[in-house]
Short mmCIF file of C-alpha atoms and ligand atoms in Angstrom, two decimals:
data_model
loop_
_atom_site.label_atom_id
_atom_site.label_comp_id
_atom_site.label_asym_id
_atom_site.label_seq_id
_atom_site.Cartn_x
_atom_site.Cartn_y
_atom_site.Cartn_z
CA MET A 1 0.00 0.00 0.00
CA ASP A 2 1.30 3.46 -0.89
CA LEU A 3 0.90 5.47 2.30
CA GLY A 4 1.11 8.72 0.34
CA ILE A 5 3.65 10.40 2.63
CA LYS A 6 6.87 10.04 0.64
CA GLY A 7 8.90 13.26 0.97
CA LYS A 8 7.17 14.42 4.14
CA ARG A 9 9.21 15.15 7.28
CA ALA A 10 8.68 13.65 10.74
CA LEU A 11 10.01 14.17 14.24
CA VAL A 12 10.14 10.88 16.13
CA CYS A 13 11.06 11.31 19.80
CA ALA A 14 12.84 8.72 21.94
CA ALA A 15 13.61 6.74 18.82
CA SER A 16 17.03 5.12 19.06
CA LYS A 17 15.50 1.86 20.31
CA GLY A 18 12.26 0.06 20.95
CA LEU A 19 8.85 1.35 19.86
CA GLY A 20 10.11 4.79 18.82
CA ARG A 21 12.65 3.17 16.54
CA GLY A 22 9.95 0.90 15.13
CA CYS A 23 7.89 3.98 14.22
CA ALA A 24 10.91 5.73 12.72
CA GLU A 25 11.76 2.69 10.62
CA ALA A 26 8.23 2.30 9.24
CA LEU A 27 8.09 6.01 8.38
CA ALA A 28 11.50 5.79 6.69
CA GLU A 29 10.25 2.81 4.68
CA ALA A 30 7.36 5.02 3.52
CA GLY A 31 9.90 7.59 2.29
CA VAL A 32 9.61 10.07 5.15
CA ASP A 33 12.65 12.18 6.12
CA LEU A 34 13.32 12.10 9.84
CA VAL A 35 14.46 14.10 12.83
CA LEU A 36 15.31 11.47 15.44
CA ASN A 37 15.86 12.04 19.13
CA ALA A 38 17.14 10.09 22.13
CA ARG A 39 19.52 10.97 24.97
CA GLY A 40 22.37 8.62 24.12
CA ALA A 41 24.19 9.89 21.01
CA GLU A 42 25.87 6.62 20.06
CA ALA A 43 22.76 4.42 19.73
CA LEU A 44 20.88 7.31 18.14
CA GLU A 45 23.49 7.83 15.42
CA ALA A 46 23.68 4.06 14.80
CA THR A 47 19.90 3.95 14.28
CA ALA A 48 20.01 7.01 12.02
CA GLU A 49 22.75 5.50 9.89
CA ALA A 50 20.89 2.19 9.61
CA LEU A 51 17.77 4.00 8.36
CA ARG A 52 19.72 6.19 5.90
CA THR A 53 21.37 3.11 4.46
CA ALA A 54 18.25 0.96 4.29
CA TYR A 55 15.77 3.54 2.97
CA GLY A 56 17.78 6.42 1.48
CA VAL A 57 15.92 9.03 3.52
CA ASN A 58 17.42 12.11 5.14
CA VAL A 59 17.88 11.60 8.89
CA VAL A 60 18.95 14.34 11.33
CA THR A 61 19.69 13.43 14.96
CA VAL A 62 19.38 15.46 18.15
CA ALA A 63 20.79 13.79 21.26
CA ALA A 64 18.84 15.39 24.11
CA ASP A 65 16.45 14.68 26.95
CA ILE A 66 13.05 15.36 25.41
CA THR A 67 11.48 15.77 28.86
CA ALA A 68 13.76 18.71 29.74
CA GLU A 69 13.03 22.21 28.48
CA GLU A 70 16.54 22.70 27.05
CA GLY A 71 16.47 19.32 25.33
CA ARG A 72 13.09 20.05 23.80
CA ALA A 73 14.32 23.42 22.54
CA ALA A 74 17.26 21.73 20.80
CA VAL A 75 14.95 19.18 19.19
CA LEU A 76 12.43 21.80 18.12
CA ALA A 77 15.18 23.90 16.54
CA GLU A 78 15.76 21.03 14.08
CA ALA A 79 12.16 19.95 13.76
CA ALA A 80 10.45 23.25 12.93
CA GLY A 81 7.86 22.75 10.19
CA VAL A 82 7.63 18.94 10.35
CA ASP A 83 4.51 17.33 8.88
CA ILE A 84 4.44 14.44 11.34
CA LEU A 85 5.11 14.28 15.09
CA VAL A 86 5.51 11.05 17.03
CA THR A 87 5.82 11.75 20.74
CA ASN A 88 7.50 9.25 23.04
CA ALA A 89 9.73 9.16 26.12
CA GLY A 90 10.81 6.61 28.69
CA GLY A 91 8.13 5.34 31.05
CA PRO A 92 8.03 6.10 34.77
CA PRO A 93 9.40 3.54 37.26
CA PRO A 94 7.15 0.90 38.83
CA GLY A 95 6.22 0.92 42.52
CA LEU A 96 3.36 0.87 45.00
CA TRP A 97 0.60 3.47 45.31
CA SER A 98 2.13 4.60 48.60
CA ASP A 99 5.70 5.03 47.23
CA TRP A 100 5.38 8.26 45.29
CA ASP A 101 5.52 11.83 46.50
CA ARG A 102 4.79 15.09 44.69
CA ASP A 103 8.19 15.22 42.96
CA ASP A 104 7.69 11.73 41.51
CA PHE A 105 4.32 12.74 40.10
CA ILE A 106 5.69 16.00 38.67
CA LYS A 107 8.48 14.02 36.95
CA ALA A 108 5.99 11.55 35.48
CA LEU A 109 3.67 14.34 34.36
CA ASP A 110 6.61 16.18 32.78
CA GLY A 111 7.75 13.10 30.89
CA ASN A 112 4.52 11.50 29.77
CA MET A 113 1.97 14.30 29.70
CA LEU A 114 3.44 17.81 29.59
CA THR A 115 6.27 16.96 27.16
CA PRO A 116 3.97 15.64 24.42
CA ILE A 117 1.62 18.57 25.00
CA ALA A 118 4.51 21.06 24.68
CA LEU A 119 5.64 19.38 21.43
CA ILE A 120 2.11 19.41 20.03
CA LYS A 121 1.71 23.10 20.92
CA ALA A 122 5.03 23.98 19.29
CA LEU A 123 4.56 22.05 16.04
CA MET A 124 0.80 22.17 15.48
CA PRO A 125 0.57 25.79 14.19
CA ALA A 126 2.75 25.03 11.14
CA MET A 127 0.70 21.90 10.41
CA ILE A 128 -2.49 23.93 10.58
CA ASP A 129 -0.99 26.58 8.27
CA LYS A 130 -0.14 23.87 5.73
CA GLY A 131 -3.57 22.25 6.09
CA TRP A 132 -2.00 18.85 6.77
CA GLY A 133 -0.42 17.18 9.77
CA ARG A 134 -0.28 13.99 11.79
CA VAL A 135 0.44 13.52 15.48
CA VAL A 136 0.78 10.12 17.10
CA ASN A 137 1.46 9.82 20.81
CA ILE A 138 2.90 6.60 22.20
CA THR A 139 1.04 6.12 25.48
CA SER A 140 0.23 2.75 27.07
CA GLY A 141 -2.41 0.08 27.50
CA SER A 142 -2.47 1.39 31.08
CA VAL A 143 -4.76 4.17 29.80
CA LYS A 144 -7.46 1.57 29.11
CA ALA A 145 -6.79 -0.85 31.95
CA PRO A 146 -4.64 0.35 34.85
CA ILE A 147 -1.44 -1.54 35.63
CA PRO A 148 -1.33 -1.46 39.44
CA GLN A 149 2.46 -1.18 39.80
CA LEU A 150 2.63 1.60 37.18
CA GLY A 151 0.52 4.18 39.00
CA LEU A 152 2.66 7.06 37.75
CA SER A 153 2.15 5.92 34.17
CA ASN A 154 -1.59 5.32 34.67
CA ALA A 155 -1.98 8.86 35.97
CA ALA A 156 0.22 10.85 33.59
CA ARG A 157 -0.91 9.10 30.42
CA ALA A 158 -4.58 9.45 31.31
CA GLY A 159 -3.99 13.21 31.55
CA LEU A 160 -2.47 13.31 28.06
CA THR A 161 -5.33 11.21 26.72
CA GLY A 162 -7.88 13.70 27.99
CA TYR A 163 -6.00 16.60 26.42
CA VAL A 164 -5.75 14.80 23.08
CA ALA A 165 -9.45 13.87 23.09
CA GLY A 166 -10.44 17.53 23.16
CA THR A 167 -7.62 18.94 21.04
CA ALA A 168 -7.94 16.40 18.21
CA ARG A 169 -11.49 17.55 17.62
CA GLN A 170 -10.44 21.19 17.53
CA VAL A 171 -7.85 20.72 14.79
CA ALA A 172 -9.44 17.99 12.65
CA SER A 173 -11.05 20.53 10.30
CA LYS A 174 -7.54 21.86 9.50
CA GLY A 175 -6.37 18.55 8.05
CA VAL A 176 -4.45 17.63 11.19
CA THR A 177 -5.13 14.41 13.09
CA ILE A 178 -3.99 13.45 16.58
CA ASN A 179 -4.24 9.87 17.78
CA ASN A 180 -2.69 7.76 20.51
CA MET A 181 -1.16 4.30 20.26
CA LEU A 182 -1.51 2.16 23.38
CA PRO A 183 1.16 -0.56 23.56
CA GLY A 184 0.58 -3.67 25.54
CA ILE A 185 3.75 -5.59 26.23
CA HIS A 186 6.29 -5.44 23.39
CA ALA A 187 9.71 -7.05 23.20
CA THR A 188 11.94 -4.06 24.00
CA ASP A 189 14.41 -3.05 26.72
CA ARG A 190 11.44 -1.64 28.65
CA ALA A 191 9.81 -5.10 28.72
CA ASP A 192 13.06 -6.61 30.01
CA GLN A 193 13.18 -3.92 32.69
CA LEU A 194 9.60 -4.68 33.81
CA ASP A 195 10.10 -8.46 33.67
CA GLY A 196 13.38 -8.01 35.53
CA GLY A 197 11.45 -6.42 38.39
CA VAL A 198 9.02 -9.36 38.47
CA ALA A 199 11.90 -11.85 38.34
CA LYS A 200 13.56 -10.19 41.30
CA ALA A 201 10.35 -9.96 43.34
CA GLN A 202 9.44 -13.62 42.70
CA ASN A 203 13.01 -14.97 42.79
CA ILE A 204 12.73 -16.44 39.28
CA THR A 205 14.79 -15.91 36.10
CA LEU A 206 14.06 -13.21 33.54
CA ALA A 207 13.09 -15.92 31.00
CA GLU A 208 10.66 -17.42 33.51
CA ALA A 209 9.10 -14.03 34.21
CA THR A 210 8.72 -13.41 30.47
CA ALA A 211 7.17 -16.85 29.86
CA GLN A 212 4.81 -16.29 32.78
CA ARG A 213 3.61 -13.02 31.27
CA GLN A 214 3.35 -14.41 27.73
CA ALA A 215 1.02 -17.14 29.03
CA THR A 216 -1.47 -14.42 30.09
CA ILE A 217 -1.68 -12.91 26.57
CA PRO A 218 -4.16 -14.45 24.10
CA ALA A 219 -1.53 -14.11 21.32
CA ARG A 220 0.94 -15.97 23.65
CA ARG A 221 3.80 -13.67 22.69
CA TYR A 222 5.03 -10.11 22.97
CA GLY A 223 4.45 -7.59 20.19
CA THR A 224 7.31 -6.41 18.01
CA ALA A 225 8.53 -2.89 17.35
CA ALA A 226 8.03 -3.52 13.62
CA GLU A 227 4.32 -4.34 14.09
CA PHE A 228 3.94 -1.26 16.25
CA GLY A 229 5.74 0.92 13.71
CA ALA A 230 3.53 -0.29 10.87
CA MET A 231 0.42 0.95 12.68
CA CYS A 232 2.14 4.24 13.44
CA ALA A 233 3.03 4.76 9.78
CA PHE A 234 -0.56 4.01 8.78
CA LEU A 235 -1.91 6.56 11.28
CA CYS A 236 0.55 9.09 9.82
CA SER A 237 -0.49 8.27 6.27
CA GLU A 238 -2.65 10.03 3.74
CA LYS A 239 -5.16 7.19 4.17
CA ALA A 240 -5.80 7.88 7.85
CA GLY A 241 -7.24 11.39 7.64
CA PHE A 242 -10.62 10.32 9.03
CA ILE A 243 -9.14 8.69 12.17
CA VAL A 244 -9.37 11.43 14.79
CA GLY A 245 -8.73 11.35 18.53
CA GLN A 246 -8.60 7.56 18.74
CA ASN A 247 -6.76 5.30 21.16
CA ILE A 248 -5.43 2.30 19.26
CA LEU A 249 -4.61 -0.64 21.50
CA LEU A 250 -1.90 -3.09 20.36
CA ASP A 251 -1.76 -5.77 23.04
CA GLY A 252 -2.27 -9.23 21.54
CA GLY A 253 -5.70 -9.33 23.20
CA ALA A 254 -4.29 -8.94 26.71
CA ILE A 255 -6.96 -6.52 27.93
CA ASN A 256 -10.16 -8.55 28.17
CA ALA A 257 -12.75 -6.08 26.92
CA THR A 258 -15.39 -6.04 24.20
CA LEU A 259 -14.61 -2.46 23.13
P1 NAP B 301 12.85 1.32 25.30
O1 NAP B 301 13.01 0.09 24.45
O2 NAP B 301 13.46 1.35 26.64
O3 NAP B 301 13.35 2.57 24.41
C1 NAP B 301 13.24 3.82 24.90
C2 NAP B 301 13.81 4.80 23.88
O4 NAP B 301 13.52 6.10 24.33
C3 NAP B 301 15.32 4.72 23.74
O5 NAP B 301 15.67 5.10 22.42
C4 NAP B 301 15.79 5.78 24.73
O6 NAP B 301 17.10 6.22 24.42
C5 NAP B 301 14.73 6.85 24.51
N1 NAP B 301 14.47 7.72 25.65
C6 NAP B 301 14.12 7.35 26.91
N2 NAP B 301 13.94 8.43 27.69
C7 NAP B 301 14.19 9.52 26.88
C8 NAP B 301 14.19 10.90 27.11
N3 NAP B 301 13.90 11.41 28.31
N4 NAP B 301 14.49 11.73 26.08
C9 NAP B 301 14.78 11.24 24.84
N5 NAP B 301 14.79 9.91 24.59
C10 NAP B 301 14.52 9.06 25.60
O7 NAP B 301 11.29 1.63 25.57
P2 NAP B 301 10.01 1.18 24.71
O8 NAP B 301 9.62 -0.18 25.12
O9 NAP B 301 10.23 1.48 23.30
O10 NAP B 301 8.89 2.13 25.35
C11 NAP B 301 8.55 3.38 24.77
C12 NAP B 301 7.40 3.95 25.57
O11 NAP B 301 6.28 3.07 25.50
C13 NAP B 301 7.72 4.14 27.05
O12 NAP B 301 7.09 5.31 27.53
C14 NAP B 301 7.08 2.93 27.68
O13 NAP B 301 6.73 3.16 29.03
C15 NAP B 301 5.85 2.75 26.81
N6 NAP B 301 5.35 1.39 26.86
C16 NAP B 301 6.11 0.36 26.47
C17 NAP B 301 5.61 -0.92 26.55
C18 NAP B 301 6.45 -2.12 26.15
O14 NAP B 301 6.02 -3.24 26.36
N7 NAP B 301 7.61 -1.96 25.55
C19 NAP B 301 4.31 -1.15 27.02
C20 NAP B 301 3.54 -0.06 27.41
C21 NAP B 301 4.08 1.21 27.33
P3 NAP B 301 18.04 6.92 25.53
O15 NAP B 301 17.94 6.06 26.75
O16 NAP B 301 19.40 6.95 24.90
O17 NAP B 301 17.47 8.29 25.74
#
């Protein structure tokens, strides 16, 4: 399928690895030039070079913390005028409801709610001026079904989801869509980090913790970054202009719900 976005330009945040990289790769395959961000310069440049070589697209990198004001400014300096924005950042740490104080919540809100909102606010006006734009936020299945040990994530991502629900409907008439992608468990470093916590708590190996979790998923496996990226590229495509303010769950059936 021709996604109709060859030659457009995208900012993909937190994209040297994992789901962000999956999105970047699928956009590159569709012929989209990229501004890629992550904190670590080495992995970021390696990803950029791999995408340049594989797809012949132009890739600019900005090594910076996207959740910090200075980092965001550096990224936005390169990304001005992009047609496509994919927001992403690391997830907050797990814990118990009683663990977190105000500073922990502020950090989670900064990373997973206020950062994507700041990026949307900065890049949306140019999309509106052009009459075309796509925003995809990587959130979490925790928006639909809370994950008890990820209370910070449950809270911050729900806030972003509410903002997007209202904003998407304000800008849809300008040719700009905003949607969220809700990952269930995917095989990335983040999954290893979460399974590592379970392994430690239950005194089992990482492989055992992973197998235990896979057994709870109807698909009996974790998702891949490539599958996730393919959906992202479709949401960013010319074909997806009528998909507005939606929350697309990719979880192998893990959340047991009719809708
Ligand atoms: P990952 O494999 O750990 O990759 C995270 C990527 O983000 C890396 O490229 C990392 O590079 C970059 N990054 C992290 N913090 C950053 C920051 N502050 N500024 C710029 N770049 C940053 O994680 P993932 O699995 O792809 O997860 C992506 C998001 O989806 C996270 O918010 C996660 O909580 C959420 N999620 C993931 C899953 C899952 O199963 N994988 C499920 C639900 C939700 P540097 O470290 O070099 O910055």
